[in-house]
Amino acid sequence: MKKVLFLAAAAFFAASTTVFTASAETIVITKNVRTNPELYFAGVQGDPEFSKEMTTFLGVCGWFDLTRNPKAEYILTGSLSGNRAVFTLTTGGAPVGSWSVTLSGNRRRLAQQTVDAIIQRNFKELKVKGFCSTKIAFCAQTAPGVKNIYTCDIDGGDIRQITNFNALCVEPCWFPNGNSIGYSKYNRAGMDVIETQLNPKRSRVLTSFRGINSGAAISPDGRNLAVILSPDHKVDLYVMPADRPGTPRRLTNSISVEASPCWSPDGREIAFVSDETGVPKINIISADGRNRRVLKAVGSDAVTPDWSGDNKIVYATRIQGAYTIAVYDLETGENTRITNEPGVWESPAWAADNRQVVCKRSDGRRSALYVIDSWTGKVRLLVSTPFNLSMPAWSRAGRR
């Protein structure tokens, strides 16, 4: 029995969330619809490259609807003054804010930083964090049995390969500093959890216990690691120090299979997936192993949770035979399905603005990465390649 569980868990981590099965369920789903303010941006006179990058990130940030109407609700003007670009944002003729940017270095990075500043200033009542400067890590399967970790910007540009192994590297997660990525790497004996620092580039092993070492998630303060281990052929949730070797502390102990941990924003709780009831459900447990409870999700096979900074959990769930994406608000208890688009949607992850969600979508032939606006339900393609892409993870705001 233990051997069967071990092999089942290994298959789960190597493939996708479809390892679990469940019966159909009658559900009621609501959907929020909000609108964005329209913004007119004529560009930066005299700097077409900067204008292009500003337009790109104003468009993909999801907080404005760009328009060619010069009488839009918001007007953003840009002009050059020596070696600086000066931006002014107005609404109804009244000033909202102005920014001065020194034109040194990469125009793409300057545009990301400027749009972040505009978002944070204009939506300060909502305490929105600009996230244009963040990165998305993901897996790309370039050959049978070969997956490596890559990163890209929020518009899908600047794709960079992070790992280069002839093996499966899966389940990337970001360290809070934004300069390291953790992931699980298959080897002949099982799986290890590796950390790769991006600059300067170097790697170290975080866990290499016998059996499965998977599902790594770093606590918000960077001190602790939630991880799935199977030292005794039971696939359970553990917590251990992230910065030094230590004895893992076991949080679950049963013959059920656990997976996909993620931390609450205050670091006091962990959400994870368990099939203890016979079907996969999202559980929440205190970081000390107490107060375990099951999240009330819609659909069946609720898997791969991610916890936002404003206390919402996004997850994939099976509805009418296919996976889709839903959000559970821990403050209100409301479940919201955030996309009705066709395809199989899996592995969602929040942006730092607590609004945009990146996930994998499969059309039956190939999988690509998409971003869903959880407020409006709008969907945009992030990255599509000849290879299957999966398991995206979004870095936090304000860090590179």
Tab-separated table of C-alpha atoms in Angstrom:
chain	number	residue	atom	x	y	z
A	1	MET	CA	0.000	0.000	0.000
A	2	LYS	CA	2.783	2.443	0.889
A	3	LYS	CA	4.587	1.664	-2.355
A	4	VAL	CA	1.452	2.389	-4.357
A	5	LEU	CA	1.061	5.737	-2.606
A	6	PHE	CA	4.671	6.620	-3.267
A	7	LEU	CA	4.388	5.870	-6.982
A	8	ALA	CA	1.105	7.741	-7.223
A	9	ALA	CA	2.642	10.827	-5.645
A	10	ALA	CA	5.625	10.675	-7.992
A	11	ALA	CA	3.290	10.495	-10.970
A	12	PHE	CA	1.362	13.488	-9.608
A	13	PHE	CA	4.421	15.688	-9.370
A	14	ALA	CA	5.777	14.633	-12.773
A	15	ALA	CA	2.560	15.163	-14.676
A	16	SER	CA	-0.236	17.528	-13.659
A	17	THR	CA	-3.126	17.999	-11.317
A	18	THR	CA	-5.185	15.352	-13.083
A	19	VAL	CA	-3.801	12.503	-11.002
A	20	PHE	CA	-6.764	12.775	-8.634
A	21	THR	CA	-10.320	11.936	-9.662
A	22	ALA	CA	-13.617	13.011	-8.183
A	23	SER	CA	-17.330	12.830	-8.848
A	24	ALA	CA	-19.331	15.688	-10.348
A	25	GLU	CA	-20.722	18.337	-8.023
A	26	THR	CA	-23.549	20.853	-8.336
A	27	ILE	CA	-22.133	24.347	-7.960
A	28	VAL	CA	-23.187	27.954	-8.031
A	29	ILE	CA	-20.562	30.397	-9.271
A	30	THR	CA	-20.590	34.172	-9.188
A	31	LYS	CA	-18.440	36.511	-11.236
A	32	ASN	CA	-17.358	40.052	-10.432
A	33	VAL	CA	-17.130	42.561	-13.259
A	34	ARG	CA	-15.349	45.879	-12.756
A	35	THR	CA	-14.196	48.447	-15.263
A	36	ASN	CA	-10.883	50.228	-15.695
A	37	PRO	CA	-10.458	53.950	-16.309
A	38	GLU	CA	-9.528	54.874	-19.883
A	39	LEU	CA	-6.112	56.426	-20.384
A	40	TYR	CA	-4.756	58.390	-23.332
A	41	PHE	CA	-0.970	58.408	-23.788
A	42	ALA	CA	0.530	60.228	-26.774
A	43	GLY	CA	4.075	59.049	-26.080
A	44	VAL	CA	7.316	60.752	-25.132
A	45	GLN	CA	8.205	63.274	-27.805
A	46	GLY	CA	11.723	62.656	-29.079
A	47	ASP	CA	12.143	59.161	-27.586
A	48	PRO	CA	10.206	56.556	-29.611
A	49	GLU	CA	11.835	53.606	-27.806
A	50	PHE	CA	10.748	54.854	-24.391
A	51	SER	CA	7.287	55.637	-25.782
A	52	LYS	CA	6.937	52.091	-27.091
A	53	GLU	CA	7.959	50.499	-23.790
A	54	MET	CA	5.684	52.794	-21.774
A	55	THR	CA	2.741	51.906	-24.032
A	56	THR	CA	3.510	48.196	-23.636
A	57	PHE	CA	3.471	48.213	-19.842
A	58	LEU	CA	0.556	50.626	-19.538
A	59	GLY	CA	-1.327	48.119	-21.684
A	60	VAL	CA	-0.382	44.891	-19.888
A	61	CYS	CA	-0.532	46.206	-16.314
A	62	GLY	CA	-4.306	45.696	-16.349
A	63	TRP	CA	-5.177	48.879	-14.427
A	64	PHE	CA	-5.937	51.124	-17.396
A	65	ASP	CA	-7.683	50.686	-20.738
A	66	LEU	CA	-5.569	52.475	-23.320
A	67	THR	CA	-7.494	54.583	-25.823
A	68	ARG	CA	-6.735	56.896	-28.733
A	69	ASN	CA	-9.322	59.360	-27.502
A	70	PRO	CA	-7.471	62.514	-26.296
A	71	LYS	CA	-10.520	63.339	-24.133
A	72	ALA	CA	-10.216	60.158	-22.072
A	73	GLU	CA	-10.748	60.089	-18.321
A	74	TYR	CA	-6.972	60.081	-17.738
A	75	ILE	CA	-4.339	61.870	-19.819
A	76	LEU	CA	-0.657	60.954	-19.512
A	77	THR	CA	1.813	63.317	-21.157
A	78	GLY	CA	5.543	62.782	-21.535
A	79	SER	CA	8.273	65.169	-22.616
A	80	LEU	CA	12.056	65.380	-22.618
A	81	SER	CA	14.006	67.869	-20.540
A	82	GLY	CA	17.724	67.382	-21.032
A	83	ASN	CA	18.584	63.860	-19.928
A	84	ARG	CA	15.255	63.406	-18.159
A	85	ALA	CA	11.735	62.410	-19.166
A	86	VAL	CA	8.924	64.210	-17.372
A	87	PHE	CA	5.472	62.607	-17.079
A	88	THR	CA	2.248	64.231	-15.899
A	89	LEU	CA	-0.995	62.373	-15.224
A	90	THR	CA	-4.256	64.325	-15.099
A	91	THR	CA	-7.951	63.471	-14.811
A	92	GLY	CA	-10.610	65.989	-15.791
A	93	GLY	CA	-7.841	68.561	-16.083
A	94	ALA	CA	-6.809	68.103	-12.446
A	95	PRO	CA	-3.279	66.832	-11.709
A	96	VAL	CA	-2.909	63.352	-10.251
A	97	GLY	CA	0.867	63.209	-10.145
A	98	SER	CA	4.093	63.902	-12.008
A	99	TRP	CA	7.287	61.914	-12.367
A	100	SER	CA	10.781	62.742	-13.575
A	101	VAL	CA	12.925	59.898	-14.906
A	102	THR	CA	16.649	60.057	-15.641
A	103	LEU	CA	17.225	58.559	-19.087
A	104	SER	CA	20.090	56.254	-18.239
A	105	GLY	CA	20.149	52.516	-18.698
A	106	ASN	CA	17.582	50.181	-20.194
A	107	ARG	CA	14.441	51.930	-21.501
A	108	ARG	CA	12.407	48.791	-20.787
A	109	ARG	CA	13.320	48.836	-17.109
A	110	LEU	CA	12.699	52.577	-16.867
A	111	ALA	CA	9.229	52.094	-18.355
A	112	GLN	CA	8.433	49.309	-15.876
A	113	GLN	CA	9.473	51.473	-12.938
A	114	THR	CA	7.559	54.504	-14.224
A	115	VAL	CA	4.310	52.590	-14.806
A	116	ASP	CA	4.666	51.034	-11.340
A	117	ALA	CA	4.930	54.519	-9.828
A	118	ILE	CA	1.851	55.684	-11.765
A	119	ILE	CA	-0.214	52.682	-10.628
A	120	GLN	CA	0.770	53.077	-6.986
A	121	ARG	CA	0.025	56.820	-6.984
A	122	ASN	CA	-3.278	56.664	-8.864
A	123	PHE	CA	-4.667	53.697	-6.916
A	124	LYS	CA	-3.150	54.480	-3.534
A	125	GLU	CA	-6.515	54.129	-1.766
A	126	LEU	CA	-6.522	50.469	-2.850
A	127	LYS	CA	-2.914	50.073	-1.665
A	128	VAL	CA	-1.987	48.615	-5.044
A	129	LYS	CA	1.618	47.535	-5.480
A	130	GLY	CA	3.133	48.145	-8.880
A	131	PHE	CA	4.254	44.873	-10.377
A	132	CYS	CA	5.590	45.734	-13.844
A	133	SER	CA	9.142	45.186	-12.593
A	134	THR	CA	8.398	41.673	-11.366
A	135	LYS	CA	9.229	38.406	-13.130
A	136	ILE	CA	7.367	35.189	-13.900
A	137	ALA	CA	9.168	31.849	-13.609
A	138	PHE	CA	7.825	28.824	-15.484
A	139	CYS	CA	8.670	25.348	-16.807
A	140	ALA	CA	9.242	24.541	-20.473
A	141	GLN	CA	9.331	20.949	-21.699
A	142	THR	CA	11.855	20.955	-24.551
A	143	ALA	CA	12.125	17.156	-24.946
A	144	PRO	CA	10.529	14.026	-23.456
A	145	GLY	CA	11.586	13.877	-19.804
A	146	VAL	CA	13.287	17.286	-19.972
A	147	LYS	CA	11.845	20.388	-18.308
A	148	ASN	CA	13.818	23.455	-17.328
A	149	ILE	CA	13.047	26.714	-15.551
A	150	TYR	CA	12.757	29.988	-17.460
A	151	THR	CA	11.727	33.539	-16.567
A	152	CYS	CA	10.014	36.347	-18.451
A	153	ASP	CA	8.671	39.852	-17.883
A	154	ILE	CA	4.959	40.497	-17.338
A	155	ASP	CA	4.468	41.158	-21.073
A	156	GLY	CA	6.077	37.818	-21.969
A	157	GLY	CA	9.297	39.459	-23.142
A	158	ASP	CA	12.911	39.042	-22.034
A	159	ILE	CA	12.692	35.231	-21.734
A	160	ARG	CA	15.740	33.770	-20.018
A	161	GLN	CA	16.703	30.165	-19.298
A	162	ILE	CA	17.591	29.607	-15.642
A	163	THR	CA	18.345	25.871	-15.457
A	164	ASN	CA	19.930	23.622	-18.037
A	165	PHE	CA	19.548	20.001	-16.999
A	166	ASN	CA	18.745	16.875	-18.970
A	167	ALA	CA	16.076	16.137	-16.364
A	168	LEU	CA	12.749	17.340	-14.989
A	169	CYS	CA	12.921	20.660	-13.125
A	170	VAL	CA	9.437	21.558	-11.903
A	171	GLU	CA	7.391	23.644	-9.454
A	172	PRO	CA	9.402	26.889	-9.401
A	173	CYS	CA	8.896	29.268	-6.481
A	174	TRP	CA	10.380	32.678	-5.773
A	175	PHE	CA	12.332	33.691	-2.695
A	176	PRO	CA	11.061	36.986	-1.241
A	177	ASN	CA	14.174	38.866	-2.389
A	178	GLY	CA	13.281	38.133	-6.029
A	179	ASN	CA	16.837	37.013	-6.774
A	180	SER	CA	16.466	33.271	-6.143
A	181	ILE	CA	14.177	30.553	-7.463
A	182	GLY	CA	13.502	27.257	-5.726
A	183	TYR	CA	12.384	24.182	-7.683
A	184	SER	CA	12.243	20.391	-7.593
A	185	LYS	CA	14.697	18.421	-9.715
A	186	TYR	CA	14.281	14.757	-10.507
A	187	ASN	CA	17.236	12.430	-10.150
A	188	ARG	CA	17.722	8.667	-10.195
A	189	ALA	CA	16.963	8.267	-6.505
A	190	GLY	CA	13.970	10.622	-6.300
A	191	MET	CA	13.686	14.397	-6.183
A	192	ASP	CA	15.705	17.216	-4.641
A	193	VAL	CA	14.728	20.816	-3.933
A	194	ILE	CA	17.274	23.233	-5.392
A	195	GLU	CA	17.736	26.981	-5.003
A	196	THR	CA	19.271	28.866	-7.922
A	197	GLN	CA	20.389	32.424	-7.278
A	198	LEU	CA	20.055	34.561	-10.401
A	199	ASN	CA	22.720	37.217	-9.918
A	200	PRO	CA	25.415	36.071	-9.498
A	201	LYS	CA	24.205	32.715	-10.766
A	202	ARG	CA	24.829	29.819	-8.405
A	203	SER	CA	22.844	26.901	-6.966
A	204	ARG	CA	22.566	24.940	-3.753
A	205	VAL	CA	20.557	21.956	-2.548
A	206	LEU	CA	17.860	22.822	-0.011
A	207	THR	CA	16.503	19.319	0.648
A	208	SER	CA	17.661	15.905	-0.551
A	209	PHE	CA	15.935	13.441	1.741
A	210	ARG	CA	15.117	9.956	0.576
A	211	GLY	CA	12.139	9.867	-1.796
A	212	ILE	CA	10.136	12.928	-2.748
A	213	ASN	CA	11.366	16.471	-2.098
A	214	SER	CA	8.795	18.633	-3.795
A	215	GLY	CA	6.377	21.547	-3.707
A	216	ALA	CA	8.794	23.964	-2.087
A	217	ALA	CA	7.332	27.262	-0.859
A	218	ILE	CA	9.322	29.970	0.918
A	219	SER	CA	7.706	31.854	3.803
A	220	PRO	CA	7.147	35.613	3.306
A	221	ASP	CA	10.065	36.447	5.616
A	222	GLY	CA	12.344	34.043	3.740
A	223	ARG	CA	13.204	32.059	6.861
A	224	ASN	CA	11.194	28.864	6.427
A	225	LEU	CA	10.538	26.325	3.730
A	226	ALA	CA	7.282	24.396	3.370
A	227	VAL	CA	7.970	21.209	1.462
A	228	ILE	CA	6.454	17.825	0.642
A	229	LEU	CA	8.633	14.907	1.788
A	230	SER	CA	8.267	11.119	1.836
A	231	PRO	CA	11.083	9.745	4.040
A	232	ASP	CA	8.874	6.892	5.271
A	233	HIS	CA	6.871	6.492	2.032
A	234	LYS	CA	4.125	8.743	3.417
A	235	VAL	CA	3.758	11.904	1.352
A	236	ASP	CA	3.355	14.645	3.955
A	237	LEU	CA	3.798	18.347	4.578
A	238	TYR	CA	6.867	19.547	6.483
A	239	VAL	CA	8.400	22.879	7.493
A	240	MET	CA	12.131	23.487	7.899
A	241	PRO	CA	14.617	26.388	7.943
A	242	ALA	CA	15.302	27.770	4.476
A	243	ASP	CA	18.725	29.265	5.139
A	244	ARG	CA	20.488	26.419	6.920
A	245	PRO	CA	20.285	22.640	7.361
A	246	GLY	CA	17.768	21.572	9.949
A	247	THR	CA	15.459	18.786	10.972
A	248	PRO	CA	12.125	19.044	9.133
A	249	ARG	CA	9.079	19.492	11.342
A	250	ARG	CA	6.172	17.309	10.243
A	251	LEU	CA	2.765	18.991	9.963
A	252	THR	CA	0.698	16.093	8.541
A	253	ASN	CA	0.971	12.353	9.132
A	254	SER	CA	-1.359	9.998	7.282
A	255	ILE	CA	-1.539	7.726	4.243
A	256	SER	CA	-3.087	10.551	2.220
A	257	VAL	CA	-1.034	12.415	-0.392
A	258	GLU	CA	-0.215	16.090	0.235
A	259	ALA	CA	0.968	18.597	-2.397
A	260	SER	CA	1.324	22.241	-3.461
A	261	PRO	CA	1.879	24.207	-0.230
A	262	CYS	CA	1.714	28.000	-0.179
A	263	TRP	CA	2.042	30.496	2.694
A	264	SER	CA	-0.424	33.043	3.982
A	265	PRO	CA	0.816	36.647	3.633
A	266	ASP	CA	1.555	36.875	7.362
A	267	GLY	CA	3.432	33.557	7.383
A	268	ARG	CA	1.210	32.054	10.073
A	269	GLU	CA	-0.642	29.516	7.934
A	270	ILE	CA	-0.059	27.209	4.982
A	271	ALA	CA	-2.569	26.125	2.343
A	272	PHE	CA	-1.949	22.787	0.646
A	273	VAL	CA	-3.720	20.012	-1.244
A	274	SER	CA	-4.663	16.702	0.378
A	275	ASP	CA	-6.672	13.698	-0.824
A	276	GLU	CA	-7.447	12.626	2.751
A	277	THR	CA	-11.194	12.557	1.984
A	278	GLY	CA	-10.665	10.541	-1.208
A	279	VAL	CA	-10.637	13.570	-3.518
A	280	PRO	CA	-8.171	16.452	-3.652
A	281	LYS	CA	-9.202	19.383	-1.501
A	282	ILE	CA	-7.406	22.500	-0.341
A	283	ASN	CA	-6.562	22.426	3.360
A	284	ILE	CA	-5.268	25.208	5.597
A	285	ILE	CA	-3.087	24.524	8.610
A	286	SER	CA	-1.207	26.717	11.086
A	287	ALA	CA	2.540	26.794	10.583
A	288	ASP	CA	2.865	25.001	13.932
A	289	GLY	CA	0.688	22.115	12.693
A	290	ARG	CA	-2.539	23.043	14.508
A	291	ASN	CA	-5.994	24.208	13.415
A	292	ARG	CA	-6.274	22.237	10.201
A	293	ARG	CA	-9.403	22.904	8.157
A	294	VAL	CA	-10.729	22.290	4.631
A	295	LEU	CA	-11.335	25.213	2.290
A	296	LYS	CA	-14.826	25.445	0.849
A	297	ALA	CA	-14.119	25.288	-2.876
A	298	VAL	CA	-16.321	25.040	-5.948
A	299	GLY	CA	-16.143	22.178	-8.430
A	300	SER	CA	-14.150	19.059	-7.664
A	301	ASP	CA	-10.421	18.273	-7.518
A	302	ALA	CA	-9.485	21.664	-6.042
A	303	VAL	CA	-5.704	21.916	-6.438
A	304	THR	CA	-2.605	24.165	-6.734
A	305	PRO	CA	-3.595	27.040	-4.404
A	306	ASP	CA	-1.834	30.386	-4.248
A	307	TRP	CA	-2.454	32.962	-1.490
A	308	SER	CA	-2.697	36.665	-2.333
A	309	GLY	CA	-1.460	39.544	-0.224
A	310	ASP	CA	-5.065	40.618	0.461
A	311	ASN	CA	-6.169	37.209	1.746
A	312	LYS	CA	-7.650	35.448	-1.270
A	313	ILE	CA	-6.765	31.961	-2.506
A	314	VAL	CA	-6.747	31.236	-6.227
A	315	TYR	CA	-6.894	27.596	-7.282
A	316	ALA	CA	-7.624	25.245	-10.162
A	317	THR	CA	-10.783	23.146	-9.937
A	318	ARG	CA	-12.562	20.658	-12.153
A	319	ILE	CA	-15.907	21.854	-13.509
A	320	GLN	CA	-17.836	19.872	-16.114
A	321	GLY	CA	-14.836	17.661	-16.808
A	322	ALA	CA	-12.186	20.360	-17.322
A	323	TYR	CA	-10.033	22.419	-14.998
A	324	THR	CA	-10.765	26.114	-14.627
A	325	ILE	CA	-9.633	28.865	-12.236
A	326	ALA	CA	-11.540	30.094	-9.188
A	327	VAL	CA	-10.853	32.440	-6.276
A	328	TYR	CA	-11.909	32.013	-2.643
A	329	ASP	CA	-12.096	35.202	-0.563
A	330	LEU	CA	-11.170	34.314	3.013
A	331	GLU	CA	-12.735	37.537	4.307
A	332	THR	CA	-16.191	37.079	2.732
A	333	GLY	CA	-16.306	33.316	2.086
A	334	GLU	CA	-17.217	33.979	-1.547
A	335	ASN	CA	-16.067	31.748	-4.404
A	336	THR	CA	-15.654	33.352	-7.824
A	337	ARG	CA	-14.899	31.631	-11.097
A	338	ILE	CA	-12.651	34.076	-12.943
A	339	THR	CA	-12.650	32.643	-16.463
A	340	ASN	CA	-15.165	30.925	-18.698
A	341	GLU	CA	-12.771	30.646	-21.634
A	342	PRO	CA	-12.432	27.186	-23.246
A	343	GLY	CA	-9.456	24.960	-22.532
A	344	VAL	CA	-7.889	23.366	-19.466
A	345	TRP	CA	-6.634	25.972	-16.985
A	346	GLU	CA	-4.170	25.001	-14.247
A	347	SER	CA	-1.482	26.179	-11.800
A	348	PRO	CA	-2.613	29.759	-11.080
A	349	ALA	CA	-0.376	32.278	-9.292
A	350	TRP	CA	-1.079	35.813	-8.091
A	351	ALA	CA	0.668	38.972	-9.183
A	352	ALA	CA	1.691	41.371	-6.445
A	353	ASP	CA	-1.254	43.654	-7.290
A	354	ASN	CA	-3.612	40.941	-5.919
A	355	ARG	CA	-5.612	41.184	-9.143
A	356	GLN	CA	-3.787	39.569	-12.068
A	357	VAL	CA	-3.356	35.789	-12.142
A	358	VAL	CA	-0.923	33.882	-14.351
A	359	CYS	CA	-1.704	30.274	-15.227
A	360	LYS	CA	-1.250	27.490	-17.728
A	361	ARG	CA	-3.858	26.854	-20.424
A	362	SER	CA	-3.913	23.732	-22.576
A	363	ASP	CA	-5.939	23.363	-25.771
A	364	GLY	CA	-5.338	19.617	-26.059
A	365	ARG	CA	-2.268	19.999	-28.271
A	366	ARG	CA	0.045	22.393	-26.502
A	367	SER	CA	0.038	24.427	-23.310
A	368	ALA	CA	0.866	28.111	-23.042
A	369	LEU	CA	0.826	30.759	-20.305
A	370	TYR	CA	-1.974	33.270	-19.909
A	371	VAL	CA	-2.815	36.129	-17.547
A	372	ILE	CA	-6.371	36.466	-16.205
A	373	ASP	CA	-7.723	39.694	-14.756
A	374	SER	CA	-9.603	38.391	-11.712
A	375	TRP	CA	-11.798	41.535	-11.642
A	376	THR	CA	-12.963	41.662	-15.249
A	377	GLY	CA	-12.326	38.112	-16.475
A	378	LYS	CA	-10.226	39.430	-19.375
A	379	VAL	CA	-7.589	37.002	-20.597
A	380	ARG	CA	-4.355	37.723	-22.438
A	381	LEU	CA	-1.720	35.420	-23.861
A	382	LEU	CA	1.580	35.782	-22.015
A	383	VAL	CA	3.951	33.262	-23.636
A	384	SER	CA	3.423	30.658	-26.345
A	385	THR	CA	6.256	28.565	-27.785
A	386	PRO	CA	6.587	25.262	-29.691
A	387	PHE	CA	7.121	23.667	-26.265
A	388	ASN	CA	4.654	22.877	-23.497
A	389	LEU	CA	4.779	25.539	-20.772
A	390	SER	CA	3.519	25.044	-17.220
A	391	MET	CA	3.718	25.846	-13.501
A	392	PRO	CA	4.148	29.638	-13.586
A	393	ALA	CA	5.156	31.511	-10.425
A	394	TRP	CA	5.077	35.311	-10.014
A	395	SER	CA	7.745	37.173	-8.042
A	396	ARG	CA	6.800	39.769	-5.445
A	397	ALA	CA	6.589	43.532	-5.993
A	398	GLY	CA	9.539	45.822	-5.578
A	399	ARG	CA	12.122	43.060	-5.983
A	400	ARG	CA	14.101	41.823	-8.975
